[in-house]
Each structure stands twice: as structure tokens, then as C-alpha cells.
Amino acid sequence: MIRLWFFILSAAFLIAPTGAEARKVALVIGNGNYANTSRLANPPNDIKLVAASAKQAGFDDVTVAANLSVNDFQKVMRDFRTKAEGAEIAMVYYAGHGIEAQGKNWLIPTDAQLKSDLDLPYEAINLDRMMEAVSGARIRIVILDSCRNNPFGRTWKSGTRAVQTGLAGVEADDVLVIFAAAPGQLAADGTTGNSPFATSLAKRLPQPDLPVQLLGGAIRDDVLAATGGRQRPFVSASITGTPFYLVPRAGQASTGNRAALEELMWKGAVAENSASAFRSYLAEFPAGKYAAQAGESVARLAKNPRAAPVAAKSLVTAALPATKKYTLSNIRVEAVKLTGRLGLGLPDQLFLRFNTGERFPEGSREIFSIKKGESWVVDRNFTFEQPVSFQLREFDDIGGSDNIGTVDLGSTPGTFTRTLDGDASDYKVTYTLTVG
């Protein structure tokens, strides 16, 4: 879910900036011609499509780079970091091989050999470097169309394992990160020469009246529909709740976008709890469903500008529509076969990681130690406001962690059993999902 950092909803953000302040920069990278592993046919097509849509969306500077070696990749990122410094918005799109290993996400240059995951810092690009490349801009977007099979991990020695499928979720402040697929899932290449994800991104980038805060959700809906629900894009966001538009607003937005925008602005106004924020909501939606409450709030704050924050909290409770609760309980993890760490028959060291960023046990070094035939009964319930997925992960011998398997909870209540057999393990996971 998009986490809102509530700033004053001023009209300046609701129109396209001009002049020097309008600078929007994009870096579009596609790696397909790999020298030492499987080649990818789609990235060269995808970057052409995405670059054209970025220009249509009003990006002033669009850099397109294809088939980058590790040295070229580093140079392109360094040059773009300079361009992004002080920009209104900076966006990076990457299509190509991407893997998770050592608990981190890595983007793979075309000359990588990666005979061991110990080679990753020397031959691959840590995703953190891409985050740094956009760090100087006001609005920062990183888009990863790279949740494909790890083509190198099969040859790595035991003890230097990587996740065979997908990328891990990230927690990044002030960055909108859109993954082509949920953590642990794979992204489809499609049958049209472009991936379903790239096709949706190219469609949505130049769409008027679509705030960047809603971009990931729109893409998610498109890709779910295009893949029959098999691929679920994932959004990790921690950016301002003030609507920001890539494309100047049209005369009238679609009904769906207007409704989403109204919710976004209202939540921001309630959390800001200032007269100016409520006035901005009223200026945009004078007859909106929260108009009466917004007017009352303006009057209340005019009488008492230092109204206690508790008033805003009560407004949220009274005004926001009720949401469903998805409660995960009765989790039982049974070890049928262990990973056989280092061939010594050592116990597996487990923890759960949700695609919301939450993990259990919560401490970064807390684990549950388990042997073959034993069970881990998780003594906690988890409640979410949307369907989520979680990974059963095991600490490896070099300080990272490996994904044994991913459970997508969905939205259907009941008690379920799933078999997870990644990383040379075999686990049976039973759980109950309650929806209400």
C-alpha cells in the first residue's frame, strides 16, 4: 500500500511545472545480449517502447542504454546521477536479468560470469546504486522489469546459494519502486515482443490525470488482467501524498482516477490537519463526498489553529470507508527435508518475510532453528488491509538468506496447506486466512 507522507496539498503540485523546474529525466536500460548465460529477446524491444512513452509523458531528457557491461553500467549510472541532481523527477527503468543473493537485489550486466555469488559485488550492480542514482531528484521512481530466473545459481556451490526465482522487496524512503512481479515471483516475457509489464508502463506513463502515486496500482491491474492473474506487480512506496502528475491535467479525468485522487487528497488533508490542506481538497472537489467534513474542519481550525492531532485521528475513523481485514493465523511450518547446510546436517534457521516489508521474528538476527521432523508453530497472528504474500526464508552460511518458497495468501478465507521445496528443502506450511 502506498504510504503517505502528508504535506500541504497546494495547487502548485496540481499543475505541470514550467521552465527550469520542469526538468524530468529518465534512464531506460535494457540488457538482453548476455555473453555467459541465456539471452533475453524482449529488453531491446521494451526499452524502445518505454523510452518513447517517457518522451510522450514530457520527460525532457531520456537516456537509452542497451547491453551494458559492468563498466558501462557503472558509468551510465554515475552520469545519470549527475543529471538527476536537482531534477523535478528522475526515473530509471531496467529490463534484463536480475537476481536476489546475499539478502540483496542485483542487476546483471551482459559480461557477468558469476561463477560464485561472491563475485556479485565485482560483476553485478547492487540495486542500492540505482536508488542513489535518483536520490538528487524531488520525485524518484525506480522500475524493475527483471524478476526472471536466476541463470547462474544452479552452478554455485552449496553454501553460496541465491534465490532461483524473482527479486526481494525493498524498503526505500522517498522512492517509488515498482517491481514487474511480487517478491519471489517471475515476470512473463509475453508473446507480442514486449512484456505485459512494459506494455502497461508505456500505456500509463503518458496518461493524463494519473498521479505517480497511482501509477503502480494502474500497472498492477493491467498486468493481472493480461496474465490471467499469474503475474502480480508489486509496489514499494514511501513518497509524498501530494498528487504529482507526469502529464498536464486534462479537462476532465476519468471517473476511476477522480475517485482515487479524491481519496488520496482527503487522506492527506486529514493527516495534515491544516486549514490549507482542507481548502485544497475543497478547491478540487467542492461537491465531493467529504466536502461537508472538510468545511467543518476549516471552520474548526480557524477557531483553534492548534487543534490537537487527536481531532484528525477521529476524522480518519469517521470519514474513511471501511476496509477489509485479512488475518493470517494458525501458521505451522513442518520440516520434511532440510537444506543440508554445508553437508553437516545442521538445523535450518528460519524466518518469515512479508511483501509489506514486515518479518517475523522481527529482529534482523532473530530466527527459529528447526531440524528434520520438527515443526514451528508461529505464536502470532498477522492482520493486513490487502491480500499479501510471504516467504519462508532460511539464513545461509555467508550472512544472507535464501527463499525456500513463497505463499500468496489471496483473498479466499479458509485453512490451507502449501508445500515449499526451494533451496534443496521440503517444508509443509499450514495456515488459516480470515477475511472480514
CSV table of C-alpha atoms in Angstrom, one decimal:
chain,number,residue,atom,x,y,z
A,1,MET,CA,0.0,0.0,0.0
A,2,ILE,CA,1.3,3.5,-0.8
A,3,ARG,CA,2.4,5.1,2.4
A,4,LEU,CA,1.5,8.7,2.5
A,5,TRP,CA,3.9,11.4,3.8
A,6,PHE,CA,1.3,14.1,4.3
A,7,PHE,CA,2.4,17.5,3.0
A,8,ILE,CA,0.2,20.5,2.3
A,9,LEU,CA,-1.8,19.8,-0.8
A,10,SER,CA,-1.0,23.1,-2.6
A,11,ALA,CA,-2.3,23.9,-6.1
A,12,ALA,CA,1.3,24.2,-7.3
A,13,PHE,CA,1.6,20.5,-7.4
A,14,LEU,CA,-1.6,20.0,-9.3
A,15,ILE,CA,-0.3,21.7,-12.5
A,16,ALA,CA,2.7,20.9,-14.6
A,17,PRO,CA,5.8,22.9,-13.6
A,18,THR,CA,7.5,25.0,-16.3
A,19,GLY,CA,10.9,26.4,-17.1
A,20,ALA,CA,13.9,25.0,-15.3
A,21,GLU,CA,11.7,23.4,-12.6
A,22,ALA,CA,10.1,21.2,-15.3
A,23,ARG,CA,13.2,19.1,-15.7
A,24,LYS,CA,12.3,15.5,-15.9
A,25,VAL,CA,15.0,13.0,-16.6
A,26,ALA,CA,14.8,9.3,-17.3
A,27,LEU,CA,17.2,6.4,-17.8
A,28,VAL,CA,16.0,3.4,-19.7
A,29,ILE,CA,18.3,0.3,-19.6
A,30,GLY,CA,17.7,-3.0,-21.4
A,31,ASN,CA,20.2,-5.9,-21.2
A,32,GLY,CA,19.5,-8.9,-23.4
A,33,ASN,CA,22.6,-9.9,-25.2
A,34,TYR,CA,24.3,-11.8,-22.4
A,35,ALA,CA,27.7,-13.4,-23.1
A,36,ASN,CA,27.7,-16.1,-20.4
A,37,THR,CA,24.1,-17.0,-19.8
A,38,SER,CA,20.7,-17.1,-21.5
A,39,ARG,CA,19.9,-14.2,-23.8
A,40,LEU,CA,16.7,-12.2,-23.4
A,41,ALA,CA,14.7,-11.2,-26.6
A,42,ASN,CA,12.4,-8.7,-25.1
A,43,PRO,CA,14.5,-6.0,-23.4
A,44,PRO,CA,15.7,-4.4,-26.7
A,45,ASN,CA,12.0,-4.0,-27.7
A,46,ASP,CA,10.8,-3.0,-24.2
A,47,ILE,CA,13.3,-0.1,-23.9
A,48,LYS,CA,12.2,1.4,-27.2
A,49,LEU,CA,8.6,1.2,-26.1
A,50,VAL,CA,9.2,2.7,-22.7
A,51,ALA,CA,11.6,5.4,-23.9
A,52,ALA,CA,9.0,6.6,-26.5
A,53,SER,CA,6.3,6.7,-23.8
A,54,ALA,CA,8.6,8.6,-21.4
A,55,LYS,CA,9.1,11.3,-24.1
A,56,GLN,CA,5.4,11.4,-24.7
A,57,ALA,CA,4.9,11.9,-21.0
A,58,GLY,CA,7.1,15.0,-21.1
A,59,PHE,CA,10.5,13.8,-19.9
A,60,ASP,CA,13.0,16.4,-21.0
A,61,ASP,CA,15.9,14.1,-21.1
A,62,VAL,CA,15.6,10.3,-21.9
A,63,THR,CA,18.8,8.3,-21.9
A,64,VAL,CA,18.5,4.9,-23.6
A,65,ALA,CA,21.3,2.3,-22.9
A,66,ALA,CA,21.4,-1.3,-24.1
A,67,ASN,CA,23.6,-4.3,-23.4
A,68,LEU,CA,25.7,-2.8,-20.8
A,69,SER,CA,28.9,-4.4,-19.5
A,70,VAL,CA,29.7,-3.9,-15.8
A,71,ASN,CA,31.9,-0.9,-16.5
A,72,ASP,CA,29.5,0.7,-18.9
A,73,PHE,CA,26.6,0.1,-16.4
A,74,GLN,CA,28.5,1.9,-13.7
A,75,LYS,CA,29.4,4.8,-15.9
A,76,VAL,CA,25.8,5.2,-17.1
A,77,MET,CA,24.5,5.2,-13.6
A,78,ARG,CA,27.1,7.7,-12.5
A,79,ASP,CA,26.3,10.1,-15.4
A,80,PHE,CA,22.6,9.8,-14.7
A,81,ARG,CA,23.1,10.6,-11.0
A,82,THR,CA,24.6,14.0,-12.1
A,83,LYS,CA,21.6,14.6,-14.4
A,84,ALA,CA,19.1,13.7,-11.7
A,85,GLU,CA,20.6,16.2,-9.2
A,86,GLY,CA,18.0,18.9,-8.6
A,87,ALA,CA,15.6,17.5,-11.2
A,88,GLU,CA,11.8,17.6,-10.5
A,89,ILE,CA,11.5,13.9,-11.3
A,90,ALA,CA,14.0,11.2,-12.0
A,91,MET,CA,13.0,7.7,-13.3
A,92,VAL,CA,15.1,4.6,-14.0
A,93,TYR,CA,13.6,1.6,-15.9
A,94,TYR,CA,15.6,-1.6,-16.1
A,95,ALA,CA,14.8,-4.7,-18.1
A,96,GLY,CA,17.2,-7.7,-18.0
A,97,HIS,CA,18.4,-10.4,-15.7
A,98,GLY,CA,18.0,-9.6,-12.0
A,99,ILE,CA,18.6,-11.9,-9.0
A,100,GLU,CA,18.5,-11.9,-5.3
A,101,ALA,CA,21.5,-13.2,-3.4
A,102,GLN,CA,23.2,-12.5,-0.1
A,103,GLY,CA,19.9,-10.9,1.0
A,104,LYS,CA,20.3,-8.2,-1.7
A,105,ASN,CA,19.0,-7.5,-5.2
A,106,TRP,CA,21.4,-7.4,-8.1
A,107,LEU,CA,21.1,-6.3,-11.7
A,108,ILE,CA,23.2,-8.3,-14.1
A,109,PRO,CA,25.5,-6.7,-16.7
A,110,THR,CA,25.9,-8.6,-20.0
A,111,ASP,CA,29.5,-9.6,-19.4
A,112,ALA,CA,28.9,-11.1,-15.9
A,113,GLN,CA,30.3,-14.6,-15.4
A,114,LEU,CA,29.3,-15.1,-11.7
A,115,LYS,CA,30.9,-18.4,-11.0
A,116,SER,CA,30.1,-17.8,-7.3
A,117,ASP,CA,27.8,-15.3,-5.6
A,118,LEU,CA,31.0,-14.0,-4.0
A,119,ASP,CA,31.6,-12.4,-7.4
A,120,LEU,CA,28.4,-10.3,-7.3
A,121,PRO,CA,30.0,-7.1,-5.8
A,122,TYR,CA,32.6,-7.2,-8.6
A,123,GLU,CA,30.5,-8.2,-11.6
A,124,ALA,CA,26.9,-7.1,-10.8
A,125,ILE,CA,25.1,-3.9,-9.9
A,126,ASN,CA,23.6,-3.6,-6.4
A,127,LEU,CA,20.1,-2.2,-6.5
A,128,ASP,CA,21.2,0.4,-3.9
A,129,ARG,CA,23.3,2.0,-6.6
A,130,MET,CA,20.2,2.6,-8.7
A,131,MET,CA,18.5,4.2,-5.7
A,132,GLU,CA,21.5,6.5,-5.3
A,133,ALA,CA,21.3,7.5,-9.0
A,134,VAL,CA,17.8,9.1,-8.5
A,135,SER,CA,18.5,10.4,-5.0
A,136,GLY,CA,19.0,14.0,-6.0
A,137,ALA,CA,15.6,14.4,-7.6
A,138,ARG,CA,12.4,15.7,-5.9
A,139,ILE,CA,10.3,12.7,-7.1
A,140,ARG,CA,12.1,9.4,-7.5
A,141,ILE,CA,10.9,6.4,-9.4
A,142,VAL,CA,12.7,3.0,-10.0
A,143,ILE,CA,11.0,0.4,-12.2
A,144,LEU,CA,12.3,-3.1,-12.4
A,145,ASP,CA,11.2,-5.4,-15.2
A,146,SER,CA,13.7,-8.0,-14.1
A,147,CYS,CA,12.1,-10.7,-11.9
A,148,ARG,CA,13.3,-13.6,-14.0
A,149,ASN,CA,15.0,-16.9,-13.3
A,150,ASN,CA,18.5,-16.8,-11.8
A,151,PRO,CA,20.6,-18.4,-14.6
A,152,PHE,CA,23.7,-18.6,-12.5
A,153,GLY,CA,22.7,-20.1,-9.2
A,154,ARG,CA,22.4,-23.7,-10.4
A,155,THR,CA,26.2,-23.9,-10.8
A,156,TRP,CA,27.1,-22.2,-7.5
A,157,LYS,CA,28.5,-24.4,-4.7
A,158,SER,CA,26.4,-25.3,-1.7
A,159,GLY,CA,26.7,-22.5,0.9
A,160,THR,CA,26.8,-19.8,-1.8
A,161,ARG,CA,23.2,-20.1,-2.8
A,162,ALA,CA,20.9,-17.5,-4.4
A,163,VAL,CA,17.2,-17.3,-4.8
A,164,GLN,CA,16.3,-19.1,-8.0
A,165,THR,CA,13.2,-17.0,-8.8
A,166,GLY,CA,12.3,-13.3,-8.6
A,167,LEU,CA,13.6,-10.4,-6.6
A,168,ALA,CA,13.1,-9.4,-2.9
A,169,GLY,CA,11.0,-6.5,-1.8
A,170,VAL,CA,12.9,-3.4,-0.7
A,171,GLU,CA,12.3,-0.6,1.8
A,172,ALA,CA,13.4,2.7,0.4
A,173,ASP,CA,12.5,6.1,1.8
A,174,ASP,CA,11.3,8.8,-0.7
A,175,VAL,CA,11.3,6.4,-3.7
A,176,LEU,CA,8.5,4.8,-5.6
A,177,VAL,CA,9.7,1.3,-6.6
A,178,ILE,CA,7.6,-0.8,-9.0
A,179,PHE,CA,8.5,-4.4,-9.5
A,180,ALA,CA,7.3,-6.4,-12.5
A,181,ALA,CA,6.2,-9.2,-10.2
A,182,ALA,CA,5.8,-9.7,-6.4
A,183,PRO,CA,8.8,-10.8,-4.4
A,184,GLY,CA,9.6,-14.4,-5.3
A,185,GLN,CA,7.5,-14.5,-8.4
A,186,LEU,CA,8.6,-14.4,-12.1
A,187,ALA,CA,7.8,-11.8,-14.7
A,188,ALA,CA,6.4,-13.1,-18.1
A,189,ASP,CA,8.0,-12.0,-21.4
A,190,GLY,CA,4.7,-12.2,-23.2
A,191,THR,CA,4.0,-13.2,-26.8
A,192,THR,CA,3.9,-9.8,-28.5
A,193,GLY,CA,7.6,-8.9,-28.4
A,194,ASN,CA,7.0,-6.8,-25.3
A,195,SER,CA,6.5,-7.9,-21.8
A,196,PRO,CA,3.0,-7.3,-20.3
A,197,PHE,CA,4.6,-5.1,-17.7
A,198,ALA,CA,6.5,-2.9,-20.2
A,199,THR,CA,3.3,-2.7,-22.3
A,200,SER,CA,1.3,-1.4,-19.4
A,201,LEU,CA,4.0,1.0,-18.3
A,202,ALA,CA,4.2,2.5,-21.7
A,203,LYS,CA,0.4,2.9,-21.7
A,204,ARG,CA,0.2,4.5,-18.3
A,205,LEU,CA,3.2,6.9,-18.3
A,206,PRO,CA,1.7,9.4,-20.7
A,207,GLN,CA,-1.8,9.1,-19.2
A,208,PRO,CA,-3.3,12.5,-18.2
A,209,ASP,CA,-4.8,12.8,-14.7
A,210,LEU,CA,-2.8,9.9,-13.3
A,211,PRO,CA,-0.7,10.9,-10.3
A,212,VAL,CA,2.5,9.0,-10.0
A,213,GLN,CA,1.3,7.7,-6.6
A,214,LEU,CA,-1.4,5.7,-8.5
A,215,LEU,CA,0.9,4.6,-11.3
A,216,GLY,CA,1.9,1.3,-9.7
A,217,GLY,CA,-1.7,0.3,-8.9
A,218,ALA,CA,-2.8,1.0,-12.5
A,219,ILE,CA,0.0,-1.1,-13.9
A,220,ARG,CA,-0.8,-3.9,-11.4
A,221,ASP,CA,-4.4,-4.1,-12.6
A,222,ASP,CA,-3.3,-4.2,-16.3
A,223,VAL,CA,-0.8,-7.0,-15.8
A,224,LEU,CA,-3.1,-9.1,-13.6
A,225,ALA,CA,-5.7,-8.8,-16.4
A,226,ALA,CA,-3.2,-9.5,-19.2
A,227,THR,CA,-1.7,-12.6,-17.5
A,228,GLY,CA,-4.9,-14.1,-16.1
A,229,GLY,CA,-3.8,-13.3,-12.5
A,230,ARG,CA,-0.5,-15.2,-12.9
A,231,GLN,CA,1.7,-12.2,-12.6
A,232,ARG,CA,1.2,-9.6,-9.8
A,233,PRO,CA,3.3,-6.4,-10.0
A,234,PHE,CA,4.4,-5.2,-6.6
A,235,VAL,CA,4.8,-1.6,-5.4
A,236,SER,CA,7.1,-0.4,-2.6
A,237,ALA,CA,6.5,3.3,-2.0
A,238,SER,CA,7.3,5.9,0.6
A,239,ILE,CA,6.6,9.2,-1.2
A,240,THR,CA,4.6,12.3,-0.6
A,241,GLY,CA,0.8,12.0,-0.7
A,242,THR,CA,0.6,15.2,-2.6
A,243,PRO,CA,-0.6,14.3,-6.1
A,244,PHE,CA,2.1,14.8,-8.7
A,245,TYR,CA,1.3,14.5,-12.4
A,246,LEU,CA,3.7,13.5,-15.2
A,247,VAL,CA,1.3,14.8,-17.8
A,248,PRO,CA,-0.5,18.1,-17.5
A,249,ARG,CA,-4.1,17.5,-16.3
A,250,ALA,CA,-6.8,17.2,-19.0
A,251,GLY,CA,-10.1,19.0,-18.7
A,252,GLN,CA,-11.8,16.0,-17.0
A,253,ALA,CA,-10.3,12.9,-15.5
A,254,SER,CA,-11.8,9.5,-15.8
A,255,THR,CA,-14.3,8.6,-13.0
A,256,GLY,CA,-12.0,5.9,-11.6
A,257,ASN,CA,-9.0,8.3,-11.4
A,258,ARG,CA,-11.0,11.1,-9.9
A,259,ALA,CA,-12.3,8.8,-7.2
A,260,ALA,CA,-8.8,7.5,-6.4
A,261,LEU,CA,-7.5,11.1,-6.4
A,262,GLU,CA,-10.2,12.2,-4.0
A,263,GLU,CA,-9.3,9.5,-1.5
A,264,LEU,CA,-5.6,10.4,-1.8
A,265,MET,CA,-6.3,14.1,-1.2
A,266,TRP,CA,-8.7,13.5,1.6
A,267,LYS,CA,-6.3,11.2,3.5
A,268,GLY,CA,-3.6,13.7,3.1
A,269,ALA,CA,-5.7,16.6,4.3
A,270,VAL,CA,-6.9,14.6,7.4
A,271,ALA,CA,-3.4,13.6,8.3
A,272,GLU,CA,-2.0,17.1,7.7
A,273,ASN,CA,-5.0,18.5,9.7
A,274,SER,CA,-4.5,22.1,8.5
A,275,ALA,CA,-6.9,24.6,7.1
A,276,SER,CA,-4.9,25.0,3.9
A,277,ALA,CA,-5.0,21.2,3.2
A,278,PHE,CA,-8.8,21.0,3.7
A,279,ARG,CA,-9.2,24.1,1.4
A,280,SER,CA,-7.1,22.4,-1.3
A,281,TYR,CA,-9.4,19.4,-1.1
A,282,LEU,CA,-12.5,21.7,-1.4
A,283,ALA,CA,-11.0,23.6,-4.3
A,284,GLU,CA,-10.5,20.3,-6.2
A,285,PHE,CA,-13.8,18.6,-5.0
A,286,PRO,CA,-16.2,21.3,-4.0
A,287,ALA,CA,-19.1,18.8,-4.1
A,288,GLY,CA,-17.0,15.8,-3.0
A,289,LYS,CA,-18.2,13.1,-0.6
A,290,TYR,CA,-16.0,14.6,2.2
A,291,ALA,CA,-16.9,18.3,1.3
A,292,ALA,CA,-19.1,18.8,4.4
A,293,GLN,CA,-16.5,17.4,6.8
A,294,ALA,CA,-13.8,19.5,5.0
A,295,GLY,CA,-15.8,22.6,5.5
A,296,GLU,CA,-16.3,21.8,9.2
A,297,SER,CA,-12.6,21.2,9.6
A,298,VAL,CA,-11.7,24.6,8.0
A,299,ALA,CA,-14.1,26.3,10.4
A,300,ARG,CA,-12.8,24.3,13.4
A,301,LEU,CA,-9.2,25.1,12.6
A,302,ALA,CA,-10.0,28.8,12.0
A,303,LYS,CA,-11.3,29.0,15.6
A,304,ASN,CA,-8.5,26.8,17.0
A,305,PRO,CA,-5.4,26.6,14.7
A,306,ARG,CA,-3.6,24.5,17.3
A,307,ALA,CA,-6.2,21.8,17.4
A,308,ALA,CA,-4.8,18.6,18.9
A,309,PRO,CA,-3.8,15.9,16.4
A,310,VAL,CA,-6.4,13.6,18.1
A,311,ALA,CA,-9.0,15.5,16.2
A,312,ALA,CA,-7.5,14.4,12.9
A,313,LYS,CA,-7.4,10.9,14.1
A,314,SER,CA,-11.1,10.9,14.9
A,315,LEU,CA,-11.8,12.4,11.5
A,316,VAL,CA,-10.0,9.5,9.8
A,317,THR,CA,-12.0,7.0,11.8
A,318,ALA,CA,-15.3,8.7,10.9
A,319,ALA,CA,-14.6,9.6,7.3
A,320,LEU,CA,-12.7,6.9,5.6
A,321,PRO,CA,-14.6,4.0,4.2
A,322,ALA,CA,-14.3,0.7,6.0
A,323,THR,CA,-11.7,-1.7,4.7
A,324,LYS,CA,-11.4,-5.4,4.8
A,325,LYS,CA,-9.1,-7.1,7.2
A,326,TYR,CA,-7.1,-10.1,6.2
A,327,THR,CA,-5.9,-12.1,9.2
A,328,LEU,CA,-3.3,-14.8,9.0
A,329,SER,CA,-3.3,-17.2,11.9
A,330,ASN,CA,-2.5,-20.8,13.0
A,331,ILE,CA,0.7,-20.9,11.0
A,332,ARG,CA,2.6,-24.2,11.3
A,333,VAL,CA,5.8,-25.0,9.5
A,334,GLU,CA,6.9,-28.6,9.3
A,335,ALA,CA,10.4,-29.6,8.2
A,336,VAL,CA,10.2,-32.6,5.9
A,337,LYS,CA,13.7,-32.2,4.4
A,338,LEU,CA,16.4,-29.7,5.4
A,339,THR,CA,18.8,-27.8,3.1
A,340,GLY,CA,21.7,-29.8,4.5
A,341,ARG,CA,23.8,-26.8,5.3
A,342,LEU,CA,27.5,-27.4,4.4
A,343,GLY,CA,26.6,-31.2,4.3
A,344,LEU,CA,26.8,-31.3,8.1
A,345,GLY,CA,23.2,-31.9,8.8
A,346,LEU,CA,22.9,-28.6,10.7
A,347,PRO,CA,19.4,-27.2,11.6
A,348,ASP,CA,17.8,-24.7,9.2
A,349,GLN,CA,17.5,-21.2,10.6
A,350,LEU,CA,14.1,-19.8,9.5
A,351,PHE,CA,12.1,-16.6,9.5
A,352,LEU,CA,9.1,-15.2,7.6
A,353,ARG,CA,9.2,-12.2,5.4
A,354,PHE,CA,6.0,-10.5,4.1
A,355,ASN,CA,5.9,-8.4,0.9
A,356,THR,CA,4.8,-5.5,3.1
A,357,GLY,CA,8.3,-5.4,4.5
A,358,GLU,CA,7.4,-7.0,7.8
A,359,ARG,CA,9.3,-10.0,9.0
A,360,PHE,CA,8.9,-12.5,11.9
A,361,PRO,CA,10.7,-12.8,14.2
A,362,GLU,CA,11.1,-9.1,14.0
A,363,GLY,CA,14.8,-8.7,14.9
A,364,SER,CA,17.2,-8.7,12.0
A,365,ARG,CA,19.2,-11.6,13.5
A,366,GLU,CA,16.3,-13.4,15.2
A,367,ILE,CA,15.5,-16.9,13.8
A,368,PHE,CA,13.7,-20.1,14.5
A,369,SER,CA,16.0,-23.2,14.5
A,370,ILE,CA,14.4,-26.4,13.2
A,371,LYS,CA,15.5,-29.9,12.5
A,372,LYS,CA,14.0,-32.6,10.2
A,373,GLY,CA,10.7,-33.8,11.5
A,374,GLU,CA,10.2,-30.8,13.8
A,375,SER,CA,7.5,-28.2,13.5
A,376,TRP,CA,7.5,-24.4,14.0
A,377,VAL,CA,4.2,-23.2,15.4
A,378,VAL,CA,4.2,-19.4,14.9
A,379,ASP,CA,2.7,-17.9,18.1
A,380,ARG,CA,1.4,-14.8,16.4
A,381,ASN,CA,-1.5,-13.6,14.1
A,382,PHE,CA,-0.9,-11.1,11.3
A,383,THR,CA,-3.5,-8.6,10.0
A,384,PHE,CA,-3.3,-6.7,6.8
A,385,GLU,CA,-5.6,-4.4,4.8
A,386,GLN,CA,-5.0,-6.1,1.5
A,387,PRO,CA,-4.0,-9.6,0.2
A,388,VAL,CA,-0.4,-10.2,0.8
A,389,SER,CA,2.3,-12.9,0.3
A,390,PHE,CA,5.1,-14.1,2.5
A,391,GLN,CA,8.3,-16.0,2.0
A,392,LEU,CA,9.7,-18.8,4.2
A,393,ARG,CA,13.4,-17.9,4.3
A,394,GLU,CA,16.5,-19.6,5.7
A,395,PHE,CA,19.7,-17.9,6.7
A,396,ASP,CA,22.7,-19.2,4.6
A,397,ASP,CA,26.3,-19.7,5.6
A,398,ILE,CA,27.6,-16.4,4.2
A,399,GLY,CA,25.4,-13.9,6.0
A,400,GLY,CA,22.5,-13.7,3.6
A,401,SER,CA,19.2,-15.6,3.3
A,402,ASP,CA,17.5,-17.8,0.8
A,403,ASN,CA,13.9,-18.1,-0.2
A,404,ILE,CA,12.6,-21.7,0.4
A,405,GLY,CA,9.2,-20.7,-1.1
A,406,THR,CA,6.5,-18.0,-1.4
A,407,VAL,CA,2.9,-18.3,-0.2
A,408,ASP,CA,0.4,-16.0,-1.9
A,409,LEU,CA,-2.5,-15.7,0.5
A,410,GLY,CA,-5.0,-14.4,-2.0
A,411,SER,CA,-8.4,-13.3,-0.6
A,412,THR,CA,-10.3,-16.5,-0.1
A,413,PRO,CA,-10.8,-17.4,3.6
A,414,GLY,CA,-10.1,-20.9,4.8
A,415,THR,CA,-7.4,-23.2,6.1
A,416,PHE,CA,-4.7,-24.2,3.6
A,417,THR,CA,-1.6,-26.3,3.3
A,418,ARG,CA,1.3,-25.4,0.9
A,419,THR,CA,4.4,-27.4,0.1
A,420,LEU,CA,7.6,-25.3,-0.4
A,421,ASP,CA,10.6,-27.1,-1.8
A,422,GLY,CA,13.1,-24.4,-2.8
A,423,ASP,CA,16.8,-24.3,-1.9
A,424,ALA,CA,17.0,-28.1,-1.6
A,425,SER,CA,14.5,-28.1,1.2
A,426,ASP,CA,11.0,-29.6,1.6
A,427,TYR,CA,8.6,-27.8,4.0
A,428,LYS,CA,4.9,-28.1,4.6
A,429,VAL,CA,3.2,-24.9,5.6
A,430,THR,CA,-0.4,-24.8,7.1
A,431,TYR,CA,-2.2,-21.6,7.9
A,432,THR,CA,-5.7,-20.1,8.3
A,433,LEU,CA,-6.8,-16.9,6.4
A,434,THR,CA,-9.8,-15.0,7.8
A,435,VAL,CA,-11.4,-12.1,5.8
A,436,GLY,CA,-13.7,-9.7,7.4
